[in-house]
Amino acid sequence: MSVSIDVTGLRRERVAVVPSPLAELGMALHALSEPGHHPGLQGWATTVTAGLDPHLADRMCEADFLWRTTFSDLFLPAAGIPGGSTLPGATLAEDLDLLDKLTDEQFVAAALEFTCALSYDAPGPDTLSDPRLRARALELAASRGPHQVRFARRLLEDPPGVRAWLRQFAQDCDEAFFAEAWSRLRHQLAADARHKTDLFRRKGLAGALASVSSSVTLDESAGRIVVDKLADGHTATADGGLLLVPTALGRPHLMVLHRYGWQPVLHYPVGSPEPAVPPSVEQLALRMTALSHPVRMRICRHLARSAYTTGELAQVHGMTAPEISRHLGVLKKAGLLTTRRRGRYVLHQLDVTVVARLGSDFLEGILR
């Protein structure tokens, strides 16, 4: 599974690496709502939460579906401006001005994305003008609780009023905690943007993407960017551009904005390098499948303690050598074994480092 961006015909001058204060505010709200996703930020999240005004904390809960899952495309409004060439604002106020330029239809569709399962990377009916879609959106909102129903109803009945609410909420968050955080983070994000831009000039798009994440690759022959994610999606730059937006608060999330009709965006984490090349979604599936078989679990119990030959394992488990070889083949294909030759014997051993990392790799994979 992956999300792809068709970049056929993309001109160099239409690629931009730009920080976005509004996107970083969205990620800050996500980290405050789901601190378990971001263990490195738990101290900051605890401090901010403890100091929040109760009224602001209540408002944060009122619309947390906009940022709890990851965060809504509303926090990257530049991508929704027609023409595919608008850049994020340099300040939060400028980004909020771009939010006001979205049509009501764009605003409502983006706000209801996570909870009401609206069409995302393909054209679909307009929620504001389609009575059946409005009713379905409210029905789905009901499963999320009364806060969601009230907000969804307000959104459908009064989009300008909700816009004003969201702008005021963002400004109040800025005053309460975000301005201080942004004053620290913006220099790091600007430095990363300059670094990626320099790489793009010297090494092309492939070089810049390689520094974003090992999960992002450029298939130059097919003219597309492929992002390894536990999701399927497709978009294209067409006559527009490509935005790369760094986030200091976002790890481990690697977001691809591929909403139909919007400029494609890669929203990628910076700050600390990946300790090792993360396994692909396919590799994760292979490893978990390999370890789930009861016979292979018993084999792993021996291989975790010492190295064994195929013949030794066959004798221990009362199986034939070909049967053991098939199970070892599955484990090896999944990257869970190390092998070494000693004379005419081949010794197999479980790579306990890889197995120990599987839990965190799995979590990173599903949150990516």
Short mmCIF file of C-alpha atoms in Angstrom, two decimals:
data_model
loop_
_atom_site.label_atom_id
_atom_site.label_comp_id
_atom_site.label_asym_id
_atom_site.label_seq_id
_atom_site.Cartn_x
_atom_site.Cartn_y
_atom_site.Cartn_z
CA MET A 1 0.00 0.00 0.00
CA SER A 2 1.17 3.53 -0.72
CA VAL A 3 0.16 7.06 -1.61
CA SER A 4 1.51 8.28 -4.94
CA ILE A 5 1.90 11.74 -6.45
CA ASP A 6 2.13 11.98 -10.23
CA VAL A 7 4.77 14.64 -10.93
CA THR A 8 4.88 14.27 -14.71
CA GLY A 9 5.75 17.64 -16.21
CA LEU A 10 6.41 19.27 -12.82
CA ARG A 11 8.63 22.32 -13.34
CA ARG A 12 11.51 22.92 -10.94
CA GLU A 13 10.25 26.36 -9.98
CA ARG A 14 6.95 24.84 -8.83
CA VAL A 15 8.58 22.83 -6.03
CA ALA A 16 8.73 24.70 -2.71
CA VAL A 17 9.89 23.80 0.80
CA VAL A 18 8.13 26.15 3.22
CA PRO A 19 7.25 25.99 6.94
CA SER A 20 3.66 26.75 7.91
CA PRO A 21 2.77 28.20 11.34
CA LEU A 22 -0.86 27.10 11.00
CA ALA A 23 0.18 23.54 10.13
CA GLU A 24 2.49 23.51 13.15
CA LEU A 25 -0.36 24.75 15.35
CA GLY A 26 -2.47 21.87 14.02
CA MET A 27 0.28 19.41 14.94
CA ALA A 28 0.63 21.03 18.38
CA LEU A 29 -3.09 20.51 18.99
CA HIS A 30 -2.74 16.90 17.84
CA ALA A 31 0.18 16.29 20.21
CA LEU A 32 -1.84 17.77 23.10
CA SER A 33 -4.83 15.55 22.25
CA GLU A 34 -2.82 12.37 21.62
CA PRO A 35 0.42 12.62 23.64
CA GLY A 36 0.89 8.86 23.33
CA HIS A 37 1.69 9.36 19.63
CA HIS A 38 4.58 11.63 20.57
CA PRO A 39 6.51 10.31 23.57
CA GLY A 40 9.23 12.92 23.09
CA LEU A 41 6.71 15.71 23.59
CA GLN A 42 4.94 14.40 26.68
CA GLY A 43 6.75 16.79 29.02
CA TRP A 44 5.79 19.78 26.86
CA ALA A 45 2.22 18.52 26.47
CA THR A 46 1.82 18.04 30.23
CA THR A 47 3.12 21.54 30.94
CA VAL A 48 0.87 23.18 28.34
CA THR A 49 -2.22 21.22 29.40
CA ALA A 50 -1.69 22.07 33.07
CA GLY A 51 -1.52 25.78 32.26
CA LEU A 52 -4.53 25.97 29.92
CA ASP A 53 -7.44 28.22 30.77
CA PRO A 54 -10.44 25.91 31.44
CA HIS A 55 -12.56 27.72 28.85
CA LEU A 56 -9.89 27.24 26.17
CA ALA A 57 -9.50 23.58 27.17
CA ASP A 58 -13.26 23.09 26.72
CA ARG A 59 -13.13 24.66 23.26
CA MET A 60 -10.20 22.43 22.39
CA CYS A 61 -12.37 19.40 23.17
CA GLU A 62 -15.30 20.84 21.24
CA ALA A 63 -13.62 20.40 17.86
CA ASP A 64 -10.82 17.95 18.62
CA PHE A 65 -11.87 15.73 15.71
CA LEU A 66 -10.13 18.32 13.51
CA TRP A 67 -6.75 17.36 14.97
CA ARG A 68 -7.04 14.23 17.10
CA THR A 69 -6.72 11.66 14.28
CA THR A 70 -3.78 13.56 12.77
CA PHE A 71 -4.95 16.99 11.76
CA SER A 72 -7.35 18.39 9.20
CA ASP A 73 -6.31 19.74 5.81
CA LEU A 74 -7.79 23.01 7.06
CA PHE A 75 -4.40 23.58 8.69
CA LEU A 76 -2.79 23.66 5.22
CA PRO A 77 -5.19 26.05 3.43
CA ALA A 78 -2.55 27.21 0.90
CA ALA A 79 -2.98 23.85 -0.84
CA GLY A 80 -6.65 24.55 -1.49
CA ILE A 81 -6.20 27.88 -3.27
CA PRO A 82 -6.84 27.47 -7.05
CA GLY A 83 -3.75 27.48 -9.27
CA GLY A 84 -1.62 25.18 -7.14
CA SER A 85 1.04 27.84 -6.53
CA THR A 86 0.09 29.48 -3.23
CA LEU A 87 2.62 29.15 -0.42
CA PRO A 88 1.86 29.00 3.32
CA GLY A 89 1.93 32.28 5.18
CA ALA A 90 5.00 33.50 7.01
CA THR A 91 2.91 34.22 10.11
CA LEU A 92 -0.09 32.60 11.73
CA ALA A 93 -2.22 35.60 10.77
CA GLU A 94 -1.24 35.22 7.10
CA ASP A 95 -2.05 31.50 7.18
CA LEU A 96 -5.45 32.25 8.74
CA ASP A 97 -6.10 34.76 5.94
CA LEU A 98 -5.52 31.92 3.45
CA LEU A 99 -8.04 29.81 5.37
CA ASP A 100 -10.63 32.53 4.68
CA LYS A 101 -9.99 32.16 0.94
CA LEU A 102 -11.28 28.58 0.83
CA THR A 103 -14.83 28.23 -0.46
CA ASP A 104 -17.51 27.12 1.98
CA GLU A 105 -17.64 23.77 0.17
CA GLN A 106 -13.89 23.25 0.60
CA PHE A 107 -14.02 24.31 4.24
CA VAL A 108 -16.88 21.99 5.16
CA ALA A 109 -15.51 18.98 3.25
CA ALA A 110 -12.10 19.33 4.91
CA ALA A 111 -13.61 19.79 8.37
CA LEU A 112 -15.78 16.67 8.06
CA GLU A 113 -13.03 14.50 6.53
CA PHE A 114 -12.20 12.23 9.45
CA THR A 115 -15.59 11.70 11.00
CA CYS A 116 -18.00 11.67 8.09
CA ALA A 117 -16.07 9.64 5.50
CA LEU A 118 -16.52 12.09 2.65
CA SER A 119 -14.89 11.61 -0.75
CA TYR A 120 -11.21 12.57 -0.52
CA ASP A 121 -9.04 11.90 -3.56
CA ALA A 122 -11.83 11.78 -6.13
CA PRO A 123 -14.62 14.19 -7.06
CA GLY A 124 -17.84 13.76 -5.13
CA PRO A 125 -21.13 15.50 -4.34
CA ASP A 126 -21.16 18.72 -2.33
CA THR A 127 -22.17 18.20 1.30
CA LEU A 128 -23.75 21.65 1.58
CA SER A 129 -26.12 21.17 -1.37
CA ASP A 130 -26.85 17.42 -1.19
CA PRO A 131 -29.57 16.67 1.43
CA ARG A 132 -28.73 12.96 1.54
CA LEU A 133 -25.05 13.67 2.19
CA ARG A 134 -25.93 16.21 4.88
CA ALA A 135 -28.14 13.66 6.62
CA ARG A 136 -25.44 11.01 6.37
CA ALA A 137 -22.82 13.39 7.78
CA LEU A 138 -25.03 14.11 10.81
CA GLU A 139 -25.79 10.40 11.26
CA LEU A 140 -22.09 9.55 11.28
CA ALA A 141 -21.36 12.48 13.57
CA ALA A 142 -23.86 11.06 16.08
CA SER A 143 -21.65 8.02 16.59
CA ARG A 144 -18.90 10.36 17.80
CA GLY A 145 -20.96 11.95 20.54
CA PRO A 146 -22.94 15.14 21.20
CA HIS A 147 -19.97 17.50 20.72
CA GLN A 148 -19.46 16.18 17.21
CA VAL A 149 -23.18 16.45 16.35
CA ARG A 150 -23.41 20.04 17.55
CA PHE A 151 -20.28 21.06 15.69
CA ALA A 152 -21.27 19.24 12.48
CA ARG A 153 -24.71 20.86 12.55
CA ARG A 154 -23.18 24.31 13.04
CA LEU A 155 -20.72 23.61 10.25
CA LEU A 156 -23.47 22.64 7.80
CA GLU A 157 -25.79 25.49 8.78
CA ASP A 158 -23.30 28.31 9.28
CA PRO A 159 -19.86 27.80 7.67
CA PRO A 160 -18.88 31.50 8.06
CA GLY A 161 -19.68 31.33 11.78
CA VAL A 162 -17.48 28.26 12.23
CA ARG A 163 -14.69 29.95 10.26
CA ALA A 164 -14.83 32.87 12.68
CA TRP A 165 -14.85 30.44 15.62
CA LEU A 166 -11.80 28.59 14.30
CA ARG A 167 -9.88 31.81 13.63
CA GLN A 168 -10.56 33.09 17.15
CA PHE A 169 -9.66 29.71 18.62
CA ALA A 170 -6.33 29.68 16.74
CA GLN A 171 -5.56 33.20 17.93
CA ASP A 172 -6.37 32.27 21.54
CA CYS A 173 -4.12 29.17 21.28
CA ASP A 174 -1.39 31.39 19.89
CA GLU A 175 -1.63 33.70 22.88
CA ALA A 176 -1.89 30.85 25.39
CA PHE A 177 0.97 28.60 24.27
CA PHE A 178 1.74 28.50 20.55
CA ALA A 179 3.52 31.83 20.09
CA GLU A 180 6.19 30.77 22.57
CA ALA A 181 6.57 27.35 20.90
CA TRP A 182 6.70 28.85 17.40
CA SER A 183 9.39 31.34 18.43
CA ARG A 184 11.60 28.33 19.23
CA LEU A 185 10.61 26.06 16.36
CA ARG A 186 10.50 28.42 13.39
CA HIS A 187 14.29 28.77 13.18
CA GLN A 188 14.73 24.97 13.07
CA LEU A 189 12.04 24.64 10.40
CA ALA A 190 13.47 27.49 8.33
CA ALA A 191 16.93 25.89 8.48
CA ASP A 192 15.54 22.55 7.34
CA ALA A 193 13.64 24.25 4.50
CA ARG A 194 16.87 25.92 3.33
CA HIS A 195 18.72 22.59 3.51
CA LYS A 196 16.05 20.76 1.49
CA THR A 197 15.94 23.58 -1.06
CA ASP A 198 19.72 23.42 -1.48
CA LEU A 199 19.56 19.64 -1.93
CA PHE A 200 16.85 20.09 -4.55
CA ARG A 201 19.00 22.57 -6.48
CA ARG A 202 22.10 20.35 -6.35
CA LYS A 203 20.65 16.82 -6.51
CA GLY A 204 17.17 17.27 -7.92
CA LEU A 205 13.86 16.11 -6.51
CA ALA A 206 15.14 12.59 -5.76
CA GLY A 207 17.90 13.98 -3.55
CA ALA A 208 15.56 16.26 -1.64
CA LEU A 209 13.01 13.49 -1.08
CA ALA A 210 15.69 11.06 0.11
CA SER A 211 16.45 13.50 2.95
CA VAL A 212 12.77 13.77 3.88
CA SER A 213 12.34 10.08 4.76
CA SER A 214 13.44 6.68 3.53
CA SER A 215 9.70 5.98 3.17
CA VAL A 216 9.53 8.52 0.32
CA THR A 217 10.96 7.58 -3.08
CA LEU A 218 10.89 9.03 -6.56
CA ASP A 219 10.18 6.63 -9.40
CA GLU A 220 11.72 8.75 -12.15
CA SER A 221 10.78 6.38 -14.97
CA ALA A 222 7.10 6.51 -13.97
CA GLY A 223 7.21 10.18 -13.01
CA ARG A 224 5.74 9.71 -9.56
CA ILE A 225 6.56 10.04 -5.89
CA VAL A 226 5.68 6.97 -3.80
CA VAL A 227 5.13 7.27 -0.05
CA ASP A 228 5.07 3.95 1.82
CA LYS A 229 2.02 4.18 4.08
CA LEU A 230 -0.67 1.87 5.39
CA ALA A 231 -3.11 3.57 3.03
CA ASP A 232 -3.87 3.88 -0.66
CA GLY A 233 -4.23 7.16 -2.47
CA HIS A 234 -3.25 9.05 -5.59
CA THR A 235 -2.94 12.65 -6.66
CA ALA A 236 -1.07 14.66 -9.30
CA THR A 237 0.65 18.00 -9.48
CA ALA A 238 -0.84 18.50 -12.99
CA ASP A 239 -0.37 22.21 -13.84
CA GLY A 240 0.27 23.14 -10.22
CA GLY A 241 3.17 22.63 -7.85
CA LEU A 242 4.40 20.48 -5.00
CA LEU A 243 4.73 21.69 -1.41
CA LEU A 244 7.07 20.19 1.17
CA VAL A 245 6.18 21.42 4.65
CA PRO A 246 8.43 20.52 7.60
CA THR A 247 7.12 19.97 11.14
CA ALA A 248 9.12 19.87 14.37
CA LEU A 249 6.23 18.41 16.39
CA GLY A 250 5.06 15.77 13.93
CA ARG A 251 7.26 12.69 14.34
CA PRO A 252 6.35 9.89 13.57
CA HIS A 253 3.60 11.19 11.27
CA LEU A 254 4.46 11.57 7.58
CA MET A 255 1.38 13.10 5.98
CA VAL A 256 0.50 13.31 2.31
CA LEU A 257 -2.22 15.79 1.44
CA HIS A 258 -3.81 14.28 -1.66
CA ARG A 259 -7.28 15.83 -1.54
CA TYR A 260 -8.94 16.07 -4.96
CA GLY A 261 -8.43 19.50 -6.51
CA TRP A 262 -5.83 20.59 -3.92
CA GLN A 263 -2.10 21.09 -4.39
CA PRO A 264 -0.19 17.97 -3.22
CA VAL A 265 1.70 18.43 0.05
CA LEU A 266 4.28 16.32 1.87
CA HIS A 267 4.14 17.23 5.57
CA TYR A 268 7.23 15.62 7.04
CA PRO A 269 8.89 15.50 10.49
CA VAL A 270 12.30 16.96 11.23
CA GLY A 271 14.38 17.12 14.37
CA SER A 272 15.93 13.75 15.07
CA PRO A 273 17.21 11.38 12.42
CA GLU A 274 15.68 7.97 11.92
CA PRO A 275 17.77 5.54 14.00
CA ALA A 276 17.53 2.95 11.24
CA VAL A 277 15.79 2.61 7.91
CA PRO A 278 12.19 1.89 8.90
CA PRO A 279 10.72 -1.28 7.41
CA SER A 280 8.15 -0.91 4.68
CA VAL A 281 4.52 -1.76 5.34
CA GLU A 282 5.05 -4.95 3.31
CA GLN A 283 8.03 -5.95 5.48
CA LEU A 284 6.01 -5.34 8.64
CA ALA A 285 3.25 -7.60 7.34
CA LEU A 286 5.77 -10.31 6.43
CA ARG A 287 7.38 -10.19 9.88
CA MET A 288 4.14 -10.33 11.81
CA THR A 289 2.81 -13.16 9.64
CA ALA A 290 6.08 -15.08 9.99
CA LEU A 291 6.02 -14.84 13.78
CA SER A 292 2.34 -15.71 14.12
CA HIS A 293 2.75 -19.36 13.08
CA PRO A 294 2.98 -21.65 16.17
CA VAL A 295 5.72 -23.86 14.68
CA ARG A 296 7.83 -20.85 13.75
CA MET A 297 7.31 -19.42 17.23
CA ARG A 298 8.79 -22.59 18.71
CA ILE A 299 11.66 -22.48 16.23
CA CYS A 300 12.30 -18.85 17.22
CA ARG A 301 12.45 -19.89 20.87
CA HIS A 302 15.54 -21.97 20.06
CA LEU A 303 17.04 -19.53 17.57
CA ALA A 304 16.80 -16.68 20.08
CA ARG A 305 19.11 -18.59 22.43
CA SER A 306 21.71 -19.94 20.03
CA ALA A 307 22.53 -20.67 16.41
CA TYR A 308 21.26 -23.97 14.95
CA THR A 309 21.63 -25.88 11.73
CA THR A 310 18.59 -27.08 9.80
CA GLY A 311 19.35 -30.66 10.81
CA GLU A 312 19.57 -29.80 14.50
CA LEU A 313 16.22 -27.99 14.39
CA ALA A 314 14.64 -30.91 12.57
CA GLN A 315 15.79 -33.28 15.28
CA VAL A 316 14.66 -31.01 18.12
CA HIS A 317 11.20 -30.45 16.66
CA GLY A 318 10.61 -33.93 15.25
CA MET A 319 10.21 -32.65 11.70
CA THR A 320 11.93 -33.29 8.39
CA ALA A 321 14.74 -31.05 7.18
CA PRO A 322 12.66 -29.79 4.19
CA GLU A 323 9.81 -28.79 6.55
CA ILE A 324 12.23 -26.86 8.75
CA SER A 325 13.82 -25.29 5.67
CA ARG A 326 10.43 -23.96 4.53
CA HIS A 327 9.81 -22.32 7.92
CA LEU A 328 13.33 -20.89 7.98
CA GLY A 329 12.76 -19.51 4.48
CA VAL A 330 9.70 -17.59 5.68
CA LEU A 331 11.61 -16.14 8.65
CA LYS A 332 14.57 -15.23 6.46
CA LYS A 333 12.40 -13.55 3.82
CA ALA A 334 10.90 -11.45 6.61
CA GLY A 335 14.39 -10.34 7.64
CA LEU A 336 14.24 -12.01 11.05
CA LEU A 337 17.22 -14.34 10.76
CA THR A 338 20.98 -14.03 10.48
CA THR A 339 22.98 -16.87 8.92
CA ARG A 340 26.64 -17.75 8.92
CA ARG A 341 28.62 -20.66 7.52
CA ARG A 342 30.87 -22.84 9.62
CA GLY A 343 32.65 -25.33 7.38
CA ARG A 344 29.97 -27.27 5.56
CA TYR A 345 27.25 -26.24 8.01
CA VAL A 346 24.97 -23.20 7.82
CA LEU A 347 23.94 -21.82 11.20
CA HIS A 348 20.73 -19.82 11.65
CA GLN A 349 19.96 -17.42 14.50
CA LEU A 350 17.11 -15.07 15.32
CA ASP A 351 17.97 -11.38 14.93
CA VAL A 352 16.70 -10.37 18.36
CA THR A 353 17.37 -6.67 17.67
CA VAL A 354 14.91 -6.69 14.77
CA VAL A 355 12.31 -8.62 16.79
CA ALA A 356 12.71 -6.31 19.78
CA ARG A 357 12.11 -3.33 17.49
CA LEU A 358 9.01 -4.83 15.90
CA GLY A 359 6.58 -3.22 18.34
CA SER A 360 7.93 0.29 17.81
CA ASP A 361 8.29 -0.36 14.05
CA PHE A 362 4.65 -1.46 13.90
CA LEU A 363 3.52 1.63 15.82
CA GLU A 364 5.58 3.90 13.56
CA GLY A 365 4.16 2.16 10.50
CA ILE A 366 0.51 2.59 11.43
CA LEU A 367 1.05 6.20 12.57
CA ARG A 368 3.11 7.14 9.52
#
